[in-house]
Coordinates of C-alpha atoms in Angstrom, one line a residue:
M12 CA 82.2 167.6 75.7
A13 CA 80.0 165.0 77.2
S14 CA 80.3 164.5 81.0
S15 CA 81.7 161.3 82.4
V16 CA 79.1 161.5 85.2
L17 CA 76.4 158.9 84.8
I18 CA 72.9 160.4 84.4
S19 CA 71.6 158.1 87.2
D20 CA 74.0 159.9 89.6
T21 CA 72.4 163.3 89.0
E22 CA 69.9 165.0 91.3
P23 CA 67.2 165.3 88.6
W24 CA 67.4 161.5 88.1
K25 CA 67.1 160.9 91.8
D26 CA 64.3 163.4 92.0
L27 CA 62.3 161.5 89.3
K28 CA 62.9 158.2 91.1
A29 CA 61.3 159.7 94.2
H30 CA 58.5 161.2 92.1
V31 CA 57.4 157.7 91.1
A32 CA 55.8 157.3 94.5
D33 CA 53.6 160.3 93.9
I34 CA 52.5 159.0 90.4
N35 CA 51.7 155.6 91.9
K36 CA 49.1 157.3 94.0
T37 CA 47.2 158.5 90.9
H38 CA 45.0 156.8 88.3
L39 CA 44.7 157.9 84.7
R40 CA 40.9 158.0 85.0
D41 CA 41.4 160.8 87.6
L42 CA 44.2 162.5 85.8
M43 CA 42.1 162.6 82.6
N44 CA 39.4 164.6 84.5
D45 CA 41.8 167.5 84.8
V46 CA 41.0 169.4 81.7
K47 CA 43.9 171.9 82.2
R48 CA 46.4 169.1 82.5
S49 CA 45.0 167.5 79.3
Q50 CA 45.3 170.8 77.5
L51 CA 48.9 171.2 78.6
M52 CA 49.7 167.7 77.4
T53 CA 48.8 168.2 73.7
N54 CA 51.0 169.7 71.1
E55 CA 50.6 170.5 67.4
F56 CA 53.1 171.1 64.6
D57 CA 52.5 171.4 60.8
G58 CA 49.1 169.6 61.1
I59 CA 50.4 166.8 63.3
L60 CA 48.7 166.5 66.7
L61 CA 50.4 164.8 69.6
D62 CA 48.3 164.0 72.6
Y63 CA 50.2 162.5 75.6
S64 CA 47.6 163.2 78.3
R65 CA 47.2 159.5 78.7
Q66 CA 50.7 159.1 80.0
R67 CA 51.1 158.4 83.7
A68 CA 52.6 161.8 84.2
T69 CA 51.6 165.3 85.4
P70 CA 52.9 168.7 84.5
E71 CA 55.2 168.3 87.5
T72 CA 56.6 165.1 85.9
L73 CA 57.4 167.0 82.7
E74 CA 59.2 169.8 84.6
K75 CA 61.3 167.2 86.3
L76 CA 62.0 165.5 82.9
F77 CA 63.1 168.9 81.5
K78 CA 65.5 169.3 84.4
L79 CA 66.9 165.8 83.6
A80 CA 67.3 166.9 79.9
E81 CA 69.3 169.9 81.2
A82 CA 71.5 167.7 83.4
A83 CA 72.1 165.4 80.4
S84 CA 73.1 168.4 78.2
L85 CA 70.4 167.4 75.7
K86 CA 70.4 170.6 73.8
E87 CA 74.2 170.6 73.5
K88 CA 74.1 167.0 72.2
I89 CA 71.5 167.8 69.6
N90 CA 73.5 170.8 68.4
R91 CA 76.7 168.7 68.3
M92 CA 74.9 166.2 66.1
F93 CA 73.6 168.9 63.7
G94 CA 77.0 170.5 63.8
G95 CA 78.7 167.4 62.4
E96 CA 80.8 166.6 65.5
H97 CA 82.0 163.0 65.9
I98 CA 79.4 162.1 68.4
N99 CA 79.7 158.4 67.3
S100 CA 82.9 158.3 69.3
T101 CA 83.5 154.5 69.1
E102 CA 83.7 154.7 65.3
N103 CA 85.0 158.3 65.2
R104 CA 82.2 159.5 63.0
S105 CA 79.7 162.3 62.5
V106 CA 76.0 161.4 62.7
L107 CA 74.5 163.4 59.8
H108 CA 71.4 161.6 58.4
V109 CA 69.8 165.0 58.7
A110 CA 72.1 166.2 55.9
L111 CA 70.5 163.6 53.6
R112 CA 67.3 165.6 53.4
A113 CA 68.6 169.1 53.9
P114 CA 67.7 171.8 51.4
R115 CA 70.2 172.4 48.6
D116 CA 71.3 175.7 50.1
A117 CA 71.9 174.4 53.6
V118 CA 75.3 174.3 55.2
I119 CA 76.1 171.2 57.4
Q120 CA 79.7 170.7 58.2
S121 CA 81.6 167.4 58.7
D122 CA 85.4 167.6 59.3
G123 CA 85.3 171.2 58.1
K124 CA 83.5 170.5 54.8
N125 CA 79.9 171.3 53.9
V126 CA 78.5 167.9 53.0
V127 CA 75.2 169.1 51.5
P128 CA 76.6 169.7 48.0
D129 CA 77.9 166.1 48.0
V130 CA 74.4 164.9 49.0
W131 CA 72.8 166.8 46.2
E132 CA 75.3 165.6 43.7
V133 CA 74.2 162.0 44.4
L134 CA 70.5 163.1 44.5
D135 CA 70.8 164.7 41.1
K136 CA 72.5 161.6 39.7
I137 CA 69.7 159.5 41.1
Q138 CA 67.1 161.7 39.5
K139 CA 68.8 161.6 36.1
F140 CA 69.3 157.8 36.3
S141 CA 65.8 157.0 37.5
E142 CA 64.3 159.1 34.8
S143 CA 66.3 157.4 32.2
I144 CA 65.1 154.0 33.4
R145 CA 61.5 155.1 33.8
S146 CA 61.4 156.9 30.4
G147 CA 62.8 153.9 28.6
S148 CA 65.9 155.7 27.3
W149 CA 68.0 153.2 29.3
V150 CA 67.0 149.6 28.3
G151 CA 68.2 146.2 29.1
A152 CA 70.5 144.0 27.1
T153 CA 67.8 142.8 24.7
G154 CA 66.4 146.3 24.2
K155 CA 63.4 145.9 26.5
A156 CA 62.4 148.5 29.1
L157 CA 63.3 147.7 32.7
K158 CA 60.0 147.6 34.6
D159 CA 60.9 145.5 37.6
V160 CA 63.5 146.4 40.3
I161 CA 64.9 144.1 42.9
A162 CA 66.7 146.0 45.7
V163 CA 69.2 143.6 47.4
G164 CA 70.2 144.6 50.9
I165 CA 69.7 143.7 54.6
G166 CA 69.0 145.5 57.9
G167 CA 69.0 149.2 57.4
S168 CA 69.5 148.7 53.6
F169 CA 66.1 146.9 53.6
L170 CA 63.7 147.7 56.5
G171 CA 63.6 151.5 56.0
P172 CA 63.1 151.5 52.2
L173 CA 60.5 148.7 52.6
F174 CA 58.5 150.7 55.1
V175 CA 58.4 153.8 52.8
H176 CA 57.6 151.7 49.7
T177 CA 54.7 149.9 51.5
A178 CA 53.4 153.3 52.8
L179 CA 53.5 154.8 49.4
Q180 CA 51.9 151.9 47.5
T181 CA 48.4 153.1 48.2
D182 CA 49.0 156.9 48.0
P183 CA 47.0 158.2 45.0
E184 CA 49.9 160.2 43.6
A185 CA 52.4 157.4 44.0
I186 CA 50.0 154.9 42.4
E187 CA 50.0 157.0 39.2
T188 CA 53.7 157.5 39.1
A189 CA 54.4 153.8 39.8
R190 CA 51.9 152.4 37.2
G191 CA 53.3 149.5 35.3
R192 CA 56.3 149.1 37.6
Q193 CA 57.1 146.7 40.5
L194 CA 59.7 147.1 43.3
H195 CA 60.9 144.0 45.2
F196 CA 63.2 143.7 48.2
L197 CA 65.6 140.8 48.7
A198 CA 67.1 140.7 52.2
N199 CA 67.2 137.2 53.6
V200 CA 70.0 134.9 52.5
D201 CA 67.4 132.1 52.7
P202 CA 67.0 130.9 49.1
I203 CA 63.3 131.0 49.6
D204 CA 63.5 134.8 49.6
V205 CA 65.3 134.6 46.3
A206 CA 62.7 132.3 44.8
R207 CA 59.9 134.5 45.9
N208 CA 61.5 137.6 44.5
I209 CA 62.3 136.2 41.0
A210 CA 59.1 134.3 40.7
G211 CA 57.3 135.5 37.6
L212 CA 60.0 138.0 36.7
N213 CA 61.8 138.2 33.3
P214 CA 65.6 138.9 33.5
E215 CA 65.2 141.0 30.3
T216 CA 63.0 143.5 32.1
T217 CA 64.6 143.4 35.5
L218 CA 67.1 145.8 37.1
V219 CA 68.9 144.8 40.3
V220 CA 70.1 147.4 42.8
V221 CA 72.8 145.9 45.1
V222 CA 73.0 147.9 48.4
S223 CA 76.2 147.4 50.4
K224 CA 78.5 150.2 51.6
T225 CA 81.6 148.0 51.6
F226 CA 80.3 145.5 49.0
T227 CA 81.4 142.7 51.4
T228 CA 78.2 142.1 53.5
A229 CA 78.0 138.3 53.4
E230 CA 74.3 137.8 53.0
T231 CA 73.8 140.7 50.5
M232 CA 76.7 139.7 48.3
L233 CA 75.6 136.0 48.2
N234 CA 72.2 137.2 47.1
A235 CA 73.8 139.6 44.6
R236 CA 75.9 136.8 43.1
T237 CA 72.8 134.6 42.9
L238 CA 70.9 137.3 40.9
R239 CA 74.0 137.9 38.8
E240 CA 73.9 134.2 37.8
W241 CA 70.2 134.4 37.2
I242 CA 70.8 137.3 34.7
S243 CA 73.9 136.0 33.1
S244 CA 72.7 132.5 32.6
S245 CA 69.7 133.9 30.7
L246 CA 71.2 136.9 28.9
G247 CA 74.9 136.3 29.0
P248 CA 77.6 137.8 31.3
D249 CA 77.8 141.1 29.4
A250 CA 74.2 141.8 30.3
V251 CA 75.2 142.3 34.0
A252 CA 76.3 145.9 33.3
K253 CA 72.9 146.8 31.9
H254 CA 70.9 145.0 34.5
M255 CA 72.7 145.6 37.8
V256 CA 73.7 148.9 39.6
A257 CA 75.1 149.5 43.1
V258 CA 74.8 151.7 46.1
S259 CA 78.2 151.5 47.6
T260 CA 81.4 153.3 48.4
N261 CA 83.8 150.5 47.3
L262 CA 84.1 151.2 43.6
T263 CA 86.9 148.6 43.2
L264 CA 84.8 145.7 44.3
V265 CA 81.8 147.1 42.4
E266 CA 83.8 147.0 39.2
K267 CA 85.3 143.6 40.0
F268 CA 81.7 142.3 40.5
G269 CA 80.8 143.3 37.0
I270 CA 79.0 146.6 37.6
D271 CA 80.1 149.7 35.9
P272 CA 81.4 152.1 38.6
N273 CA 79.7 154.9 36.8
N274 CA 76.5 153.2 37.9
A275 CA 77.4 153.2 41.6
F276 CA 75.7 155.6 43.9
A277 CA 77.6 156.8 46.9
F278 CA 76.8 157.4 50.5
W279 CA 79.1 158.2 53.5
D280 CA 80.4 156.8 56.7
W281 CA 78.4 159.4 58.6
V282 CA 75.2 157.6 57.5
G283 CA 74.4 154.7 59.8
G284 CA 72.6 151.8 58.2
R285 CA 69.4 152.1 60.1
Y286 CA 69.4 155.8 59.4
S287 CA 70.1 155.4 55.6
V288 CA 66.6 155.4 54.0
C289 CA 67.0 159.0 53.0
S290 CA 70.4 158.2 51.3
A291 CA 70.8 156.5 47.9
V292 CA 70.0 153.3 49.9
G293 CA 66.3 154.2 49.8
V294 CA 66.1 157.1 47.4
L295 CA 67.4 155.1 44.4
P296 CA 65.0 152.2 44.5
L297 CA 62.1 154.4 45.6
S298 CA 62.8 156.9 42.8
L299 CA 62.9 154.0 40.2
Q300 CA 59.5 153.0 41.4
Y301 CA 57.7 156.3 42.1
G302 CA 59.8 158.9 40.4
F303 CA 62.2 161.4 42.0
S304 CA 59.5 164.1 42.5
V305 CA 57.5 161.9 44.9
V306 CA 60.6 160.8 46.8
E307 CA 61.7 164.5 47.1
K308 CA 58.5 165.2 48.9
F309 CA 59.3 162.5 51.4
L310 CA 62.7 164.0 52.0
K311 CA 61.1 167.5 52.5
G312 CA 58.8 166.0 55.1
A313 CA 61.7 164.5 57.1
S314 CA 63.6 167.8 56.8
S315 CA 60.6 169.7 58.3
I316 CA 60.9 167.6 61.4
D317 CA 64.7 168.0 61.5
Q318 CA 64.2 171.8 61.7
H319 CA 61.4 171.4 64.3
F320 CA 63.7 169.2 66.4
C321 CA 66.7 171.4 66.4
S322 CA 65.0 174.7 66.8
T323 CA 61.8 174.3 68.9
P324 CA 61.8 174.7 72.7
F325 CA 61.6 171.3 74.5
E326 CA 58.1 172.1 75.8
K327 CA 56.7 172.0 72.3
N328 CA 59.2 169.7 70.6
I329 CA 57.5 166.5 69.5
P330 CA 60.6 164.2 69.2
V331 CA 62.0 165.5 72.5
L332 CA 58.7 165.0 74.3
L333 CA 58.4 161.5 72.9
G334 CA 61.9 160.7 74.0
L335 CA 61.5 162.0 77.5
L336 CA 58.2 160.1 78.0
S337 CA 59.8 156.9 76.7
L338 CA 62.6 157.3 79.2
W339 CA 60.1 158.0 82.0
N340 CA 58.3 154.8 81.1
V341 CA 61.4 152.6 80.8
S342 CA 63.7 153.9 83.5
F343 CA 61.3 155.1 86.1
L344 CA 58.0 153.3 85.8
G345 CA 59.7 150.1 84.8
Y346 CA 57.9 149.3 81.5
P347 CA 60.5 147.6 79.2
A348 CA 58.3 147.4 76.1
R349 CA 56.4 149.7 73.8
A350 CA 53.7 148.8 71.2
I351 CA 53.6 150.8 68.0
L352 CA 50.1 150.7 66.7
P353 CA 49.4 152.5 63.4
Y354 CA 45.8 152.7 62.4
S355 CA 46.7 152.5 58.8
Q356 CA 47.5 149.3 56.8
A357 CA 49.9 151.4 54.7
L358 CA 52.1 151.6 57.8
E359 CA 52.3 147.8 58.3
K360 CA 56.1 147.9 57.9
F361 CA 56.6 150.9 60.2
A362 CA 57.0 148.9 63.5
P363 CA 59.6 146.5 62.0
H364 CA 61.7 149.4 60.8
I365 CA 61.5 151.2 64.2
Q366 CA 62.4 148.0 65.9
Q367 CA 65.7 148.2 64.3
V368 CA 66.1 152.0 64.6
S369 CA 65.3 151.8 68.3
M370 CA 66.7 148.4 69.5
E371 CA 69.9 148.5 67.5
S372 CA 70.5 152.0 68.6
N373 CA 69.7 151.9 72.3
G374 CA 70.3 148.3 73.3
K375 CA 73.5 149.2 75.1
G376 CA 75.0 148.2 78.4
V377 CA 77.7 150.8 78.8
S378 CA 77.9 154.6 78.7
I379 CA 79.5 156.4 75.8
E380 CA 82.6 156.5 77.9
G381 CA 82.5 152.7 78.4
V382 CA 81.2 152.7 82.0
I383 CA 78.9 149.8 82.8
L384 CA 75.5 151.2 83.4
P385 CA 73.6 150.5 86.7
F386 CA 70.3 150.7 84.8
E387 CA 68.9 149.1 81.6
T388 CA 68.6 151.0 78.4
G389 CA 66.5 150.5 75.3
E390 CA 63.0 149.1 75.0
I391 CA 61.4 146.2 73.3
D392 CA 59.4 147.5 70.3
F393 CA 56.7 145.6 68.5
G394 CA 53.5 146.4 66.7
E395 CA 50.9 145.7 64.1
P396 CA 48.4 147.9 62.3
G397 CA 45.0 148.4 64.0
T398 CA 42.6 146.8 63.9
N399 CA 44.6 143.6 63.3
G400 CA 46.5 143.9 66.5
Q401 CA 43.3 144.2 68.5
H402 CA 42.5 140.6 67.6
S403 CA 46.0 139.5 68.3
F404 CA 47.9 140.9 71.3
Y405 CA 45.7 143.6 72.7
Q406 CA 44.4 141.1 75.3
L407 CA 47.7 141.2 77.0
I408 CA 47.9 145.0 76.8
H409 CA 44.5 145.4 78.4
Q410 CA 44.6 142.7 81.1
G411 CA 48.1 141.4 81.2
R412 CA 51.4 143.2 81.3
V413 CA 51.4 147.0 81.2
I414 CA 52.9 148.1 77.8
P415 CA 52.9 151.7 76.9
C416 CA 51.3 152.2 73.4
D417 CA 51.8 154.6 70.6
F418 CA 48.6 155.1 68.6
I419 CA 49.2 156.6 65.2
G420 CA 46.2 157.7 63.2
V421 CA 45.5 159.5 59.9
V422 CA 42.6 162.0 59.4
K423 CA 42.2 161.4 55.6
S424 CA 42.5 157.8 54.3
Q425 CA 44.7 157.1 51.2
Q426 CA 41.8 155.0 49.9
P427 CA 38.4 156.1 51.3
V428 CA 35.5 153.8 50.9
Y429 CA 31.9 154.8 51.5
L430 CA 29.2 152.1 51.3
K431 CA 25.6 153.2 51.0
G432 CA 23.5 152.2 54.0
E433 CA 26.5 151.9 56.4
V434 CA 26.5 154.0 59.6
V435 CA 30.0 155.2 59.0
S436 CA 32.7 155.0 56.3
N437 CA 35.3 152.2 56.4
H438 CA 37.9 154.7 57.6
D439 CA 35.6 156.1 60.3
E440 CA 35.1 152.5 61.5
L441 CA 38.9 152.1 61.7
M442 CA 39.4 155.5 63.5
S443 CA 36.6 154.7 65.9
N444 CA 38.9 152.1 67.3
F445 CA 41.9 154.5 67.2
F446 CA 40.0 156.9 69.5
A447 CA 38.4 154.2 71.8
Q448 CA 41.4 152.0 72.6
P449 CA 43.5 154.7 74.4
D450 CA 40.5 155.5 76.7
A451 CA 39.9 151.8 77.3
L452 CA 43.5 151.4 78.4
A453 CA 43.4 154.5 80.6
Y454 CA 40.1 154.2 82.3
G455 CA 39.6 150.4 82.4
K456 CA 36.4 149.0 83.9
H457 CA 36.1 148.4 87.7
P458 CA 33.9 145.8 89.4
E459 CA 31.2 148.3 90.5
Q460 CA 30.5 149.1 86.9
L461 CA 30.1 145.4 86.1
Q462 CA 27.8 144.8 89.0
K463 CA 25.5 147.6 87.8
E464 CA 25.5 145.9 84.4
N465 CA 24.3 142.7 86.2
V466 CA 27.4 140.7 85.2
P467 CA 27.4 137.4 87.0
E468 CA 29.5 137.5 90.1
H469 CA 31.8 134.7 88.9
L470 CA 32.6 136.6 85.7
I471 CA 33.4 139.9 87.3
P472 CA 37.1 139.2 87.9
H473 CA 37.5 138.1 84.3
K474 CA 35.8 141.2 82.9
T475 CA 37.6 143.7 85.2
F476 CA 40.1 146.0 83.5
S477 CA 42.5 147.8 85.8
G478 CA 43.1 150.7 83.5
N479 CA 45.9 153.1 84.3
R480 CA 47.7 151.9 81.2
P481 CA 49.7 154.6 79.5
S482 CA 49.5 155.5 75.8
L483 CA 49.9 158.5 73.5
S484 CA 48.2 159.4 70.3
I485 CA 49.7 161.0 67.1
L486 CA 47.3 162.2 64.5
F487 CA 48.5 163.0 61.0
P488 CA 46.3 165.0 58.5
S489 CA 47.0 162.5 55.8
L490 CA 49.6 159.9 54.7
N491 CA 51.3 161.2 51.6
A492 CA 55.0 161.2 50.9
Y493 CA 55.6 164.4 52.9
N494 CA 53.8 163.0 56.0
I495 CA 55.7 159.6 55.7
G496 CA 58.9 161.5 55.8
Q497 CA 57.8 163.4 58.9
L498 CA 56.8 160.2 60.7
L499 CA 60.2 158.6 60.0
A500 CA 62.1 161.6 61.3
I501 CA 60.0 161.9 64.5
Y502 CA 60.9 158.4 65.5
E503 CA 64.5 158.7 64.4
H504 CA 65.0 161.7 66.7
R505 CA 63.0 160.2 69.5
V506 CA 65.5 157.4 69.6
A507 CA 68.4 159.8 69.6
V508 CA 66.9 161.8 72.5
Q509 CA 66.6 158.6 74.6
G510 CA 70.2 157.7 73.9
F511 CA 71.4 161.3 74.6
L512 CA 69.6 161.2 78.0
W513 CA 70.9 157.7 79.0
G514 CA 74.4 158.8 78.0
I515 CA 75.0 156.0 75.5
N516 CA 76.1 155.8 71.9
S517 CA 73.0 155.3 69.8
F518 CA 74.9 155.2 66.6
D519 CA 77.2 152.2 66.7
Q520 CA 76.0 148.5 66.7
W521 CA 78.8 146.3 68.0
G522 CA 76.2 143.8 69.2
V523 CA 75.5 142.6 65.7
E524 CA 79.2 141.6 65.1
L525 CA 79.8 138.7 67.4
G526 CA 77.2 136.3 65.9
K527 CA 78.4 137.2 62.4
S528 CA 82.0 136.4 63.3
L529 CA 81.0 133.0 64.8
A530 CA 79.0 132.3 61.7
T531 CA 82.2 132.6 59.7
Q532 CA 83.7 129.7 61.6
V533 CA 80.6 127.6 61.0
R534 CA 80.7 128.5 57.3
K535 CA 84.3 127.2 57.1
Q536 CA 83.4 124.0 58.9
L537 CA 80.4 123.3 56.6
S538 CA 82.6 123.8 53.6
A539 CA 85.4 121.6 54.9
S540 CA 83.0 118.8 56.0
R541 CA 81.1 118.8 52.7
T542 CA 84.0 119.1 50.3
K543 CA 86.8 117.3 52.2
G544 CA 84.9 115.1 54.7
Q545 CA 86.7 116.8 57.6
P546 CA 85.3 116.1 61.1
I547 CA 83.6 118.8 63.1
E548 CA 86.2 120.3 65.5
G549 CA 86.5 123.4 67.7
F550 CA 82.8 123.7 68.8
N551 CA 81.1 123.0 72.1
Y552 CA 79.1 119.7 72.5
S553 CA 75.8 121.3 71.7
T554 CA 76.9 123.0 68.5
T555 CA 78.8 119.9 67.4
T556 CA 75.7 117.8 67.9
L557 CA 73.5 120.2 65.9
L558 CA 76.1 120.5 63.1
K559 CA 76.4 116.7 62.8
K560 CA 72.6 116.3 62.6
Y561 CA 72.4 119.0 59.9
L562 CA 75.2 117.5 57.8
E563 CA 73.8 114.0 58.1
A564 CA 70.3 115.1 57.2
S565 CA 71.5 117.1 54.2
S566 CA 74.1 114.6 53.0
D567 CA 72.3 114.3 49.7
I568 CA 73.6 117.8 48.7
P569 CA 76.4 117.3 46.2
A570 CA 79.9 118.3 47.4
D571 CA 80.6 120.4 44.3
L572 CA 77.4 122.4 44.8
P573 CA 76.5 122.9 41.1
T574 CA 74.6 126.1 40.2
L575 CA 70.9 125.6 40.7
L576 CA 68.8 128.7 40.9
P577 CA 65.5 128.6 42.9
R578 CA 62.4 127.8 40.9
I579 CA 58.8 128.2 41.7

């Protein structure tokens, strides 16, 4: 069982706090001159190279972090997760997203039952269904093949699948398997998002996948009802059963909605929303777009990291090392943010997904036992692909606040371009920046160098770079479905490691509930004011003023709110 002692009260934590003074006496430009240290701070697994030598850390720092991991019972907590214990104690649930990509013959228990056969039953059902849609044996209400898919979901039902879809779009194998098909994601309840998703689409050739575990999520279900109206107003109410399917566990509401329960794909309460991309939440829409064989490679990539994470000693364990270093940066060096910088446009949706995985998981103020923490947890994640980010926020990273950076690179481009007469290929140009930026952050540029370059004296302060800014680099051999799965699992487990070390529950998200419950009160007030003319009551002065302004400015909206679908 987890200890009720806060990690900050342990000797290894106090030792690391004291160690900060030693690190503050160093500079990365000097640390990087230690070749032996740099060799020790690189690691390779399955073609993935991790280089963390540009972290403000020494081998002694790592030893102290490993002792902290021991004090936090990190190995025990990892084993408990893989063993299906209810480590999500506030919801009394297992945390088994690793079971979603486990081999068919694996055994992973939850409440005394091997859940892997259940997972593969759903995967087999997805394979059969997606092949029937893709082959044209399943057609729409008018006999036309369904070539367009709109996946309706929000949060974890959207960000993860969107990241994987965007990453696969330019993979050569995935291009071939997706030819003639289009996958869309509808998440925002804003009608503009609806309008953009249905623009140019024909209901006759469109399949809608509604993703909601309970089939009660307000935003998702309103969007689902909007698309149901779009289909039925064009093709008739009976067409809904041929053009809409569900990813849900609530078969009663699925059937009541008008979807055949046989066309509902299950997942389980031990799958957290932000960890659900490997469940039917992501696998169904992605298989409809790319075919099950491509998506299965993605699952195998994630599974390879799962096995690495649970079986590799911490000194060579990529997710563990990343989690320890993140904790070092946040809790000891005092850096609250992290930039995720993939040097691949295919990974443009990776940082937004990890924002949710990380910030929803570890943005907690109490321990797993409910004790208020005397330290802050979580980190502020943001990012953009290189080189776009270089022309956006890198100025701050180089000369403003210190923000540790994750540089993610790929050896082989999905879409190589070689122009005759150019010094390097397009991908080489991109990767030149991937290799240069970490050194620029680490070494900086001091005034003496600028003086030797005859920089005018009044410009020297403006052109000085302090350096000593930490980063790490992860280099993948390519970016195919398998590698994309690996990348996802590395960051999922990194987040878990941080939470295990801080002693928090990384698998609940009570912080998203309060705003949603208050929105319910507002929704009732808007309805009462529009339909019955009732005055605004029960809100503070500020909210009352804003609501009055909103209602007055939108008074031309009819009280009976007739059906009017967005049009572009």
